[in-house]
Coordinates of C-alpha atoms and ligand atoms in Angstrom, one line a residue:
X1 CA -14.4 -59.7 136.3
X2 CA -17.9 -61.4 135.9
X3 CA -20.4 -59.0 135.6
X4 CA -23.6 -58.1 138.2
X5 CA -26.8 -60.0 137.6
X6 CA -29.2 -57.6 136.4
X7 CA -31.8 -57.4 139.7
X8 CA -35.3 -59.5 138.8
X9 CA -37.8 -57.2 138.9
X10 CA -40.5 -59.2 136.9
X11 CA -43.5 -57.3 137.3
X12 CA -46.7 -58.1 135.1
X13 CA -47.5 -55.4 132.1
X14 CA -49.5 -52.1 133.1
X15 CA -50.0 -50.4 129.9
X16 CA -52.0 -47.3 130.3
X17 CA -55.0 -47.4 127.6
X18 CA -55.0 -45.3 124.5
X19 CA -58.6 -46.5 123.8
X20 CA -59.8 -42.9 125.5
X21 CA -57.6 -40.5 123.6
X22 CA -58.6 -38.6 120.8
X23 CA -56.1 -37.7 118.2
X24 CA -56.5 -36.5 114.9
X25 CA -55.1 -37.8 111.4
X26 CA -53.5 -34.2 110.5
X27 CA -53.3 -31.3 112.5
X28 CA -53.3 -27.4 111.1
X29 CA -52.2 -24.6 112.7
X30 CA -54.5 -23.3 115.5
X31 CA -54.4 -19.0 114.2
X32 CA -57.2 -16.6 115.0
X33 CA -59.3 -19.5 117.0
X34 CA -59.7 -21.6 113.8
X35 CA -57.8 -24.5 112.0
X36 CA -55.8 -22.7 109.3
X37 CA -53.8 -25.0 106.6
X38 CA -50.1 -23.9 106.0
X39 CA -49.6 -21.7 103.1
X40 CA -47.2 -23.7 101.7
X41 CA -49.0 -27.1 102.4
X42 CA -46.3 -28.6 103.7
X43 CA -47.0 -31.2 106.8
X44 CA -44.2 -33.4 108.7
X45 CA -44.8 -36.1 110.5
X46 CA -44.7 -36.6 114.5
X47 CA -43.6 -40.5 115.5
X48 CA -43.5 -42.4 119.0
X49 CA -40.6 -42.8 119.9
X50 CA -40.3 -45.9 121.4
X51 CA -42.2 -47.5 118.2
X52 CA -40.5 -44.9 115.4
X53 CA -44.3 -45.3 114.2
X54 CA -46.1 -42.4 112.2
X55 CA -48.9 -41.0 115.4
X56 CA -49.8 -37.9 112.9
X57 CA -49.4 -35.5 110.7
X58 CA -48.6 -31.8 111.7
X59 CA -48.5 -28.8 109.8
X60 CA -45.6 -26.7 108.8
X61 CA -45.6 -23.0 109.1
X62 CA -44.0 -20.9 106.9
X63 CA -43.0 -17.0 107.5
X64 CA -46.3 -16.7 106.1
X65 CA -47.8 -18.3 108.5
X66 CA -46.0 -16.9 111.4
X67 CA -46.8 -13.3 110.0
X68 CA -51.0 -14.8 110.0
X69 CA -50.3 -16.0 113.7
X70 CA -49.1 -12.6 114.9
X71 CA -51.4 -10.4 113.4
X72 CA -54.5 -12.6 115.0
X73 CA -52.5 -12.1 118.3
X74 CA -51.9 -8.3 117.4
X75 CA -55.9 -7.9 116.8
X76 CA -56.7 -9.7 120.0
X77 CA -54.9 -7.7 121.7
X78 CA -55.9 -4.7 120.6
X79 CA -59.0 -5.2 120.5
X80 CA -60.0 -7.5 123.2
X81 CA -57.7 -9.2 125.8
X82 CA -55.9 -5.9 126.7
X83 CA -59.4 -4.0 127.1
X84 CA -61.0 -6.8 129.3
X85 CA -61.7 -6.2 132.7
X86 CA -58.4 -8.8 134.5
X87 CA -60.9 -10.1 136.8
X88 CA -62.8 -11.5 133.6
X89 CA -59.4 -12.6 131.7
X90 CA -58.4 -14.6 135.2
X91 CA -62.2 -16.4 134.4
X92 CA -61.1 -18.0 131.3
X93 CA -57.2 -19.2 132.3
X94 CA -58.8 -20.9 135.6
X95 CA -61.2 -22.3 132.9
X96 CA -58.3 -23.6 131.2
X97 CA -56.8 -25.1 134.0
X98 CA -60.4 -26.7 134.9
X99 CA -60.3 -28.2 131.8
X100 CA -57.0 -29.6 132.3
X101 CA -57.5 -31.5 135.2
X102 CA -60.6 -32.7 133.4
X103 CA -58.6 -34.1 130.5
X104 CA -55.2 -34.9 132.7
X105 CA -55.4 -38.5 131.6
X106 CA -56.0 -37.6 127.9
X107 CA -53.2 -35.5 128.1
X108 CA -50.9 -37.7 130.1
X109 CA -51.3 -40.4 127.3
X110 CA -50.6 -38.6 124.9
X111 CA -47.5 -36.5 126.2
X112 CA -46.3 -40.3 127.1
X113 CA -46.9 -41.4 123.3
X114 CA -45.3 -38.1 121.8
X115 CA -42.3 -37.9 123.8
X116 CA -41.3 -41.2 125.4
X117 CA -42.0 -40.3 128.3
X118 CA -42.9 -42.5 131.3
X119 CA -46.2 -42.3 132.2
X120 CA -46.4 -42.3 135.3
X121 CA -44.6 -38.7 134.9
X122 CA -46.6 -37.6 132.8
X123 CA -49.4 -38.1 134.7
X124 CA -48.2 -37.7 137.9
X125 CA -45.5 -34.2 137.1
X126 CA -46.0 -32.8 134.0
X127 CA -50.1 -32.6 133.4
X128 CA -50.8 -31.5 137.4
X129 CA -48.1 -29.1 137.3
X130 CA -49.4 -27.4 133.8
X131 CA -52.9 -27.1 135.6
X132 CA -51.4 -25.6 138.6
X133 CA -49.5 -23.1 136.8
X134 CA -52.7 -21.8 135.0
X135 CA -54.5 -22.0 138.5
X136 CA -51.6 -20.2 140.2
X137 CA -51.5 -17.7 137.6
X138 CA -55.2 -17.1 136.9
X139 CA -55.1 -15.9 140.4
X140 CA -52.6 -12.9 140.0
X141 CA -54.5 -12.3 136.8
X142 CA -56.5 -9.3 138.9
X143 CA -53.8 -8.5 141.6
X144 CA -50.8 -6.9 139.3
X145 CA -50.9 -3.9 141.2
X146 CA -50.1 -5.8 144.8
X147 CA -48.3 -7.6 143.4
X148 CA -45.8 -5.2 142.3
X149 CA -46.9 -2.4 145.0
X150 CA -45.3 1.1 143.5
X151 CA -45.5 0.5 140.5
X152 CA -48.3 0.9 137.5
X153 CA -47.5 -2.7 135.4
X154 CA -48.7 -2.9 132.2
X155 CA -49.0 -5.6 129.4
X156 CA -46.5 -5.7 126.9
X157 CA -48.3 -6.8 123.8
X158 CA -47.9 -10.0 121.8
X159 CA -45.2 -12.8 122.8
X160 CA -43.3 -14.9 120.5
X161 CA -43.0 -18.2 122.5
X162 CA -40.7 -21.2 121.4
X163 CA -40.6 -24.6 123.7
X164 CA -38.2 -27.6 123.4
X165 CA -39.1 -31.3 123.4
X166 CA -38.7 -32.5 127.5
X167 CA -41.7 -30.9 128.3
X168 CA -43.9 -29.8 125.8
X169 CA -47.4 -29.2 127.9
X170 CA -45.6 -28.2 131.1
X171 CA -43.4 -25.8 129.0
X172 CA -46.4 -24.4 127.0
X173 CA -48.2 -23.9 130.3
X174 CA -45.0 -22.0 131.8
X175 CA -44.9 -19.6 129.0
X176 CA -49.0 -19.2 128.2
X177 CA -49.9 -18.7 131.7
X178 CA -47.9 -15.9 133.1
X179 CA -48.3 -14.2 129.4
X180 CA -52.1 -14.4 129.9
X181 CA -52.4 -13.4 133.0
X182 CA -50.2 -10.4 132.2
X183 CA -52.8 -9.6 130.0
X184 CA -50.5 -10.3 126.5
X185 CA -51.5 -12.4 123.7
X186 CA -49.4 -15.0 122.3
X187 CA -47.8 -17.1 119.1
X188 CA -46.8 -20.2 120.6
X189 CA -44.3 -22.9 118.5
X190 CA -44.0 -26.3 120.0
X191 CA -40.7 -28.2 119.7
X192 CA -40.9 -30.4 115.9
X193 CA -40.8 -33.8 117.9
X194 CA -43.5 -33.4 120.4
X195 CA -46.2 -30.9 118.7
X196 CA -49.3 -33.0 120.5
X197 CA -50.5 -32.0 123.2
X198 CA -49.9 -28.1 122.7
X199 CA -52.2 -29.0 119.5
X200 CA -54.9 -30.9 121.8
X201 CA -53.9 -27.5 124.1
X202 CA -55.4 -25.6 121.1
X203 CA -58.5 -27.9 121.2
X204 CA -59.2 -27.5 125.0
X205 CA -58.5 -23.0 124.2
X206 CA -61.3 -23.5 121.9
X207 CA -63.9 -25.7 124.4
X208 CA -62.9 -22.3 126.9
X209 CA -64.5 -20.2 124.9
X210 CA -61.1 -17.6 125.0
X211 CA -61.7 -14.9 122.6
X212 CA -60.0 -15.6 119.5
X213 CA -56.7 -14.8 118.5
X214 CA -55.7 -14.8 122.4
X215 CA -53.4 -18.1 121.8
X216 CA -51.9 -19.2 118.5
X217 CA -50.3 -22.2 118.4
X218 CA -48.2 -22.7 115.2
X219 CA -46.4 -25.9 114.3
X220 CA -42.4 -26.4 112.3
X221 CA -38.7 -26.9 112.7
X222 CA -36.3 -24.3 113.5
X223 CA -37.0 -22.0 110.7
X224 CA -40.4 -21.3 111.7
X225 CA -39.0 -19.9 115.5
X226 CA -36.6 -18.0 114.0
X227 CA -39.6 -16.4 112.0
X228 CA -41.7 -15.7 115.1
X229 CA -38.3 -14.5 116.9
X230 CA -37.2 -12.4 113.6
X231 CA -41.1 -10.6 113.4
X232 CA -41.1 -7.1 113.8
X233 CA -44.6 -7.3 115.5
X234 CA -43.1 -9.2 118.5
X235 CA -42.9 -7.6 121.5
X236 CA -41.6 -10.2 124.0
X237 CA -39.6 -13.6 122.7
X238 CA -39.4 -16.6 125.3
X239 CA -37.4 -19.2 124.8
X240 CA -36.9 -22.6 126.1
X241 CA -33.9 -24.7 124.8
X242 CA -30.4 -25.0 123.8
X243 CA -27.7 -22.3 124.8
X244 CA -27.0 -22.1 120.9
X245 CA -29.8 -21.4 119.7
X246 CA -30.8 -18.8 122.7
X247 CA -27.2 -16.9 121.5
X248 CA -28.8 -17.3 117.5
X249 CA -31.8 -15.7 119.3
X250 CA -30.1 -12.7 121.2
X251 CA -28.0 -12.1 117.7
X252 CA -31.3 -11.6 116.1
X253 CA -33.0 -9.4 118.3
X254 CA -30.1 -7.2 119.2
X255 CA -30.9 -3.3 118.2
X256 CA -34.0 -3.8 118.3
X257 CA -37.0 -2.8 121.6
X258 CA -38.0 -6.7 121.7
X259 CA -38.1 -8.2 125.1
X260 CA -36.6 -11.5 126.0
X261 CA -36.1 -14.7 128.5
X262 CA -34.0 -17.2 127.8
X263 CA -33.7 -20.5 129.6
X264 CA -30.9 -22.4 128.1
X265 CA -29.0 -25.6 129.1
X266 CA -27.7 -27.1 132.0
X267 CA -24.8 -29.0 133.9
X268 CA -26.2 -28.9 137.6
X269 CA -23.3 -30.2 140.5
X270 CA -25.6 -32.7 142.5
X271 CA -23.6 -32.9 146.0
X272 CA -23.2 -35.7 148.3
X273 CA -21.2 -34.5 152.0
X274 CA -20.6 -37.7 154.1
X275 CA -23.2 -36.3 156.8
X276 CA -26.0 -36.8 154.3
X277 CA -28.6 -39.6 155.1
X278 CA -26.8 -42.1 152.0
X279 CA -30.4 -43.8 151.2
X280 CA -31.9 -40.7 150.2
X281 CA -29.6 -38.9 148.5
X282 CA -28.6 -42.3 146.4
X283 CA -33.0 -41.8 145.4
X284 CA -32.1 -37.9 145.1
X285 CA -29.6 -38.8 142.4
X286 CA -31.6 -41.0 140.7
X287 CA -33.8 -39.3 140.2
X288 CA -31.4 -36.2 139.6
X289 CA -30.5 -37.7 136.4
X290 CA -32.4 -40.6 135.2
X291 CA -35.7 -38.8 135.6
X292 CA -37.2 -37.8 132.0
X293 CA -34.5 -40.1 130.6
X294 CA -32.1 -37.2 131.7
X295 CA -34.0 -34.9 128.7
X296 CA -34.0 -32.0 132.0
X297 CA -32.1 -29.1 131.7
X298 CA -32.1 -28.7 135.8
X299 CA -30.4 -32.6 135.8
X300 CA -28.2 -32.9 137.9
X301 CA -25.3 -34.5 135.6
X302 CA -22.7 -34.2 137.7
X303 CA -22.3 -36.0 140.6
X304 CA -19.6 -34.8 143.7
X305 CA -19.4 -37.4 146.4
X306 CA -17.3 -36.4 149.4
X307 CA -14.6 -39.5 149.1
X308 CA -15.0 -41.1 152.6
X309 CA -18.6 -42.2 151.7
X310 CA -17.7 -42.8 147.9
X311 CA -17.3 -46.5 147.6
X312 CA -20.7 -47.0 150.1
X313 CA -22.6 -44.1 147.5
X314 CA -21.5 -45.7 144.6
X315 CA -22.3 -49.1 145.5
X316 CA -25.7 -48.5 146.2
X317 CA -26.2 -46.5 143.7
X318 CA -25.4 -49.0 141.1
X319 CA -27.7 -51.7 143.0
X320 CA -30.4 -49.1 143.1
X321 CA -29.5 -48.4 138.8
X322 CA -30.2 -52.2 138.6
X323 CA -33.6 -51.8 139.7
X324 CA -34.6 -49.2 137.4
X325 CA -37.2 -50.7 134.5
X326 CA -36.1 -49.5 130.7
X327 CA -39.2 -49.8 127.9
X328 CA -42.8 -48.7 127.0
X329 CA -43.3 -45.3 128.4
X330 CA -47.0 -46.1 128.5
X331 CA -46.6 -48.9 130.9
X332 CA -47.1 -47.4 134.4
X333 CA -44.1 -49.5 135.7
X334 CA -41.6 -47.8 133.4
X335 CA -39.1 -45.7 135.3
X336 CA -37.1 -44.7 132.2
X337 CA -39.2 -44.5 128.6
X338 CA -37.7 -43.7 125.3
X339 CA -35.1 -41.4 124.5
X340 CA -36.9 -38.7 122.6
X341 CA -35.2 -39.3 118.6
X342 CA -32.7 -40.5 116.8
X343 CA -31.1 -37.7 117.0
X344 CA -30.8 -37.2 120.7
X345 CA -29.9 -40.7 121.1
X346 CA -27.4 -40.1 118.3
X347 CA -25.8 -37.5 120.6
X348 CA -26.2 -39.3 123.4
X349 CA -24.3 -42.1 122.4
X350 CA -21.6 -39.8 121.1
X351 CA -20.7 -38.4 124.4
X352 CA -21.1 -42.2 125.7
X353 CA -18.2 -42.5 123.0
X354 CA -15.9 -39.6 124.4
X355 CA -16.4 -40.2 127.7
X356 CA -14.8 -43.8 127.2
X357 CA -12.4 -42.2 125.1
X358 CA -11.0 -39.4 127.8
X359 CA -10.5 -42.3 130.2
X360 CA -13.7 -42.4 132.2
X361 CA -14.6 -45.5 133.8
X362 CA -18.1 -46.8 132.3
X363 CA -20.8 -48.4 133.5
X364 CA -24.3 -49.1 132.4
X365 CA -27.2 -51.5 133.5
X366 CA -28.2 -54.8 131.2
X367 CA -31.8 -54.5 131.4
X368 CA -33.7 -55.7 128.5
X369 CA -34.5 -52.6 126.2
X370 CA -37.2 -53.3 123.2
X371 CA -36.1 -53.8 119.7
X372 CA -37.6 -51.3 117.7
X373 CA -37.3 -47.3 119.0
X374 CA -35.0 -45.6 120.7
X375 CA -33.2 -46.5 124.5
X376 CA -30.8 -45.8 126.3
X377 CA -29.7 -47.6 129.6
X378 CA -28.7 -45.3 132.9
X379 CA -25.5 -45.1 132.2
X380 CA -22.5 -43.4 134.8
X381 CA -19.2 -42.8 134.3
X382 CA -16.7 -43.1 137.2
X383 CA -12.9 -41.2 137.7
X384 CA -14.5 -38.3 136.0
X385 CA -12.1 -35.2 135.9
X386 CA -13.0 -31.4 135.5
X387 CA -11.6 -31.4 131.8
X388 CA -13.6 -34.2 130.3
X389 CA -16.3 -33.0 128.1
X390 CA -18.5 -35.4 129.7
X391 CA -17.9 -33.1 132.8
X392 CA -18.3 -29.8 131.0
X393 CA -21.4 -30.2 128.5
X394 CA -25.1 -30.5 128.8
X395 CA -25.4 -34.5 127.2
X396 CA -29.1 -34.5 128.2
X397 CA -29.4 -38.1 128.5
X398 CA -29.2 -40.7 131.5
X399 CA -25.7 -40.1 131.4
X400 CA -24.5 -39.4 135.3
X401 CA -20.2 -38.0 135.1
X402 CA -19.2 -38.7 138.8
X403 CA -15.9 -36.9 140.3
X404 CA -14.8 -36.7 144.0
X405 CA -14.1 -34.0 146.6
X406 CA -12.8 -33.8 150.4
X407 CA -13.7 -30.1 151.1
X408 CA -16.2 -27.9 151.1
X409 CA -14.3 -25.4 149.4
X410 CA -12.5 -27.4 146.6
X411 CA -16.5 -28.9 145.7
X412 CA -17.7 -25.4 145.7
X413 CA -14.8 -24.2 143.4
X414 CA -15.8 -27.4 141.2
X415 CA -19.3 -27.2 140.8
X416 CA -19.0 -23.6 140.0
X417 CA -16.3 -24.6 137.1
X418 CA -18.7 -24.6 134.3
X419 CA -20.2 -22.4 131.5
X420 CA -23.5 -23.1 132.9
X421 CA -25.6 -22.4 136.5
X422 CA -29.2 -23.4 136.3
X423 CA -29.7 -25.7 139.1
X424 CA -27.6 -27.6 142.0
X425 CA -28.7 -29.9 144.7
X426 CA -26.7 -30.2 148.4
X427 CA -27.3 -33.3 150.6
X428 CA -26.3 -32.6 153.9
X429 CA -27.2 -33.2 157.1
X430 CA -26.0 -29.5 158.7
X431 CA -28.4 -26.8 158.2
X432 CA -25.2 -24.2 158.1
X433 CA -23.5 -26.1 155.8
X434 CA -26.3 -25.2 153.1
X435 CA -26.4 -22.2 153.3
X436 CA -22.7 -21.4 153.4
X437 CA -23.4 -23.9 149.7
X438 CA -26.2 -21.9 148.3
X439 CA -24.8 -18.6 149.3
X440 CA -21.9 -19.5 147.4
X441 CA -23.1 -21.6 144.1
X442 CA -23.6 -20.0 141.1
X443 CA -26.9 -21.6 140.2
X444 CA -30.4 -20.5 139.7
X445 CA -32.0 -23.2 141.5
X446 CA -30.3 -25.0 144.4
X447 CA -32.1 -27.8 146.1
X448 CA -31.4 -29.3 149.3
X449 CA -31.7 -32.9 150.4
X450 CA -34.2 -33.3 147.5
X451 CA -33.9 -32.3 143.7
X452 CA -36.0 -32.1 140.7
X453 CA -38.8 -30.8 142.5
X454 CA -40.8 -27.8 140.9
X455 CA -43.9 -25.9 142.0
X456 CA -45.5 -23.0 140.0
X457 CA -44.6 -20.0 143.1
X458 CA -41.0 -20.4 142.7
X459 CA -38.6 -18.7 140.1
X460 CA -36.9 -21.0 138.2
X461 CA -34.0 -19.5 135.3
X462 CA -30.1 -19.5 135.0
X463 CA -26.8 -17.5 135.3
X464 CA -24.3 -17.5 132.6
X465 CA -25.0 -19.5 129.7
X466 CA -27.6 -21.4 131.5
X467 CA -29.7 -17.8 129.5
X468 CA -31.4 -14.9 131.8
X469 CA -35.0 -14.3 132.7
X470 CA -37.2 -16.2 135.8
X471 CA -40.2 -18.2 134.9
X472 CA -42.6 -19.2 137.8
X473 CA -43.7 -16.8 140.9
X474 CA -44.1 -13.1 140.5
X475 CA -40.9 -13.0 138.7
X476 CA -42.2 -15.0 135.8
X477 CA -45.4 -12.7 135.9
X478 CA -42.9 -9.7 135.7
X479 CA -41.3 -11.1 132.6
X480 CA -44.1 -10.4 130.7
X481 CA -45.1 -6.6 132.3
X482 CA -43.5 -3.4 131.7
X483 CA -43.3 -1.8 135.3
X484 CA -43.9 2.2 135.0
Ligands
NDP1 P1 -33.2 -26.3 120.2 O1 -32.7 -25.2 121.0 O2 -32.8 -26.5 118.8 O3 -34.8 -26.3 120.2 C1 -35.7 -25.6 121.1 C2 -36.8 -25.0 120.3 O4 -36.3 -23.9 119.5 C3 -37.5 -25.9 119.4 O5 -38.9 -25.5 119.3 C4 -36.8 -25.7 118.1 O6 -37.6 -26.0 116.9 C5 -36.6 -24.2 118.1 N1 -35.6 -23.7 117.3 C6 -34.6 -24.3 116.6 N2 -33.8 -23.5 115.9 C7 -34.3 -22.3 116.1 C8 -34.0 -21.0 115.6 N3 -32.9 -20.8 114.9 N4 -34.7 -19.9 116.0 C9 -35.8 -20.1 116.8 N5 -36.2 -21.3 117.3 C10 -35.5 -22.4 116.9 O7 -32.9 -27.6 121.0 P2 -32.8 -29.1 120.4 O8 -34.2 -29.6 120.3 O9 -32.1 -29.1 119.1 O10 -32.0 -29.8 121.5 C11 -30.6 -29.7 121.4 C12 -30.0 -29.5 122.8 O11 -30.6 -28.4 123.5 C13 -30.2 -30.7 123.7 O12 -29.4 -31.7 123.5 C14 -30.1 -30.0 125.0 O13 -28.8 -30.0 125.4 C15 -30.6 -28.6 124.8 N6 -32.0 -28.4 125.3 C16 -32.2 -27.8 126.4 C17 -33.4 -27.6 126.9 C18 -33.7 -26.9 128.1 O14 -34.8 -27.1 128.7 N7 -32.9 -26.0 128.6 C19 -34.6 -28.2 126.2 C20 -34.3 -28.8 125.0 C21 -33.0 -28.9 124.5 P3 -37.6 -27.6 116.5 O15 -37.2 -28.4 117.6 O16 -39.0 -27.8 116.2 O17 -36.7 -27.7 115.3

């Protein structure tokens, strides 16, 4: 069969400039308010993906180092942050978030330049949304006690943070935030890939003037989470990433009074009933799963279209696939940037591999991709059963498994058949028909004729292995309060 023409889209370059951005050669670890060099002097190096060129140097922190972290957090808290009046701690997260919009294009650069990223996310999702959740936080910082009416809620003490790679500002702002506000002080690792902008985070924590100690941010690979999760100083862990790690984490913490919240992976059922408007729900699964390169843990990786409007959904989804520009995340016409290392696009390309394998049928655009770095092109596989692997684990790439239903019941019992339930999306035109879905989907998150969409006042965490625990609203504020 000859194959589709790749769609001309031949639009001239918009690189974003770097000329603004400020990065250092080397970063150390940001403990006690000051720039502190790892113990053992060890540094690794943090590369742009879609160049696999050297941006910096970054620190790595040893137990040692963790141990330094937490008892600057310990000391703030004792004997600052959880003495402050709350009106006066809300003063400095708003100024935080102030400062963020101030530096959002700073920010959004270098997120894009870190993590591969396009940029117009970045700049458009990830930076606003971090500077809303400090606003929207900095708010309750003074209103604990209506907001949980009753009860008497009181900090907890210091938090052990750990954040993945996807969204490293958005997920540092998720977990700083609500533990601020709370009135807890915190020890905050970055994911080893995209350590950047939490570090330019430290930078902006210092021009706010927050008391010392208040926010550690520490740099490393695994070893140096499982040190902050393993520190018998901890009070709280949260953790953001992959389902086994989050069951190394509850191992480690069993027996003892530690606190945690675990938001793990994903394998959201993105629905498609023959009464939804077909246009829209083709963009709602685009950008279910092609937006971040498919690096989302809410993604919604499996697609159910009801089979009499298949053959229309597919069609237009794969003309709509064709439009969809591949390259430099820091152009602001990129729709998908670079896949965020070798490793991920190692595994990527491995469940490309099985999925072929188990019978799927494949398809993937022919856009031009760049020589050098790391790409993927959206890629969907077609006569997808429940069994395949494809269908049953978190790739977390732009990798879409599509499978077929004629009932509403036979698509609930399939989207529910999997080890994980963070998210779901329903596109329907019948009001009753969603909530007869969401009443019955076993899914944190379930989003109706849209998808991806996240806003700092809404809970956001998973059932089953998708971990336990509710970031966002007054739930993620609760996570870091002990309610007497
Ligand atoms: P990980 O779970 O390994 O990484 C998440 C964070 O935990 C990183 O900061 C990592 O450090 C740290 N970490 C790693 N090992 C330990 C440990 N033993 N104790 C404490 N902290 C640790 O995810 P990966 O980056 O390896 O990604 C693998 C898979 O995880 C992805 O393919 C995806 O399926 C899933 N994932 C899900 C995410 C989500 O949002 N739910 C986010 C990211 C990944 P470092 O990376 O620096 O080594």
């Amino acid at each position: 069969m000859a194959k589709k023409k790749q769609i001309e889209w031949d639009l001239a370059k918009a690189p974003e400039s770097r000329g603004h951005v400020k990065l250092k050669e080397r970063y150390d670890l940001f403990i006690g308010g000051k720039w502190v060099k790892p113990e053992g002097g060890k540094y690794f190096a943090t590369i742009d993906p879609s160049t696999e060129k050297k941006i910096a140097d970054v620190a790595e922190a040893s137990a040692r180092d963790v141990d330094k972290a937490v008892k600057a957090a310990r000391k703030a808290y004792d004997n600052v942050w959880s003495k402050m009046h709350p009106k006066e701690r809300a003063k400095y997260i708003f100024r935080i978030a102030r400062l963020m919009q101030e530096r959002a294009r700073e920010f959004s650069v270098i997120e894009s330049w870190d993590g591969g990223k396009p940029i117009r996310e970045s700049r458009d999702i990830d930076v606003p949304l971090a500077a809303a959740h400090f606003f929207y936080y900095a708010g309750w910082a003074d209103k604990l006690d209506y907001a949980f009416p009753n009860r008497k809620p009181t900090s907890l003490g210091v938090a052990g943070q750990i954040i993945p790679w996807n969204f490293p500002l958005l997920m540092a702002a998720w977990k700083i935030a609500p533990a601020l506000a709370a009135g807890n002080t915190v020890v905050l690792k970055p994911a080893e890939t995209t350590p950047l902008t939490a570090l330019k985070l430290a930078e902006l924590i210092q021009d706010s003037g927050l008391p010392d100690g208040v926010v550690n941010i520490i740099t490393g690979a695994g070893s140096t989470g499982a040190a902050i999760v393993e520190h018998p100083d901890i009070d709280k862990i949260a953790f953001t990433g992959s389902t086994g790690v989050g069951k190394m984490i509850q191992r480690s913490i069993a027996g003892t009074d530690k606190r945690a919240t675990l938001e793990l992976g994903g394998k959201a059922a993105n629905i498609i009933f023959e009464d939804a408007t077909i246009n829209q729900a083709v963009e709602g699964i685009i950008n279910g799963i092609y937006f971040n390169q498919g690096h989302v843990c809410c993604a919604g990786s499996r697609l159910f279209v009801q089979e009499s409007v298949y053959d229309e959904v597919i069609r237009k989804l794969k003309h709509r696939m064709r439009s969809l520009i591949v390259g430099d995340p820091l152009d602001k016409n990129t729709d998908i940037g670079a896949i965020n290392s070798k490793g991920q696009l190692d595994t990527i390309n491995k469940y490309i591999k099985i999925g072929k394998k188990e019978g799927a049928e494949f398809y993937q655009t022919e856009c031009d991709v760049p020589r050098k770095g790391f790409w993927c092109r959206p890629t969907l596989f077609l006569n997808v059963s429940q069994s395949h692997r494809i269908a049953q684990e978190e790739i977390f790439g732009p990798v879409l498994a599509i499978q077929t239903f004629r009932t509403v019941d036979e698509v609930i019992k399939k989207a529910n058949n999997s080890p994980y339930g963070l998210s779901a999306g329903v596109w329907t035109d019948k009001g009753s028909k969603i909530f007869n879905m969401t009443s019955q989907m076993r899914a944190g998150v379930i989003w109706a004729n849209t998808f991806n969409k996240f806003d700092p006042t809404s809970p956001f965490g998973g059932y089953k292995e998708s971990g336990f625990g509710r970031e966002g609203g007054i739930h993620g504020l609760a996570a870091y309060l002990n309610m007497n």
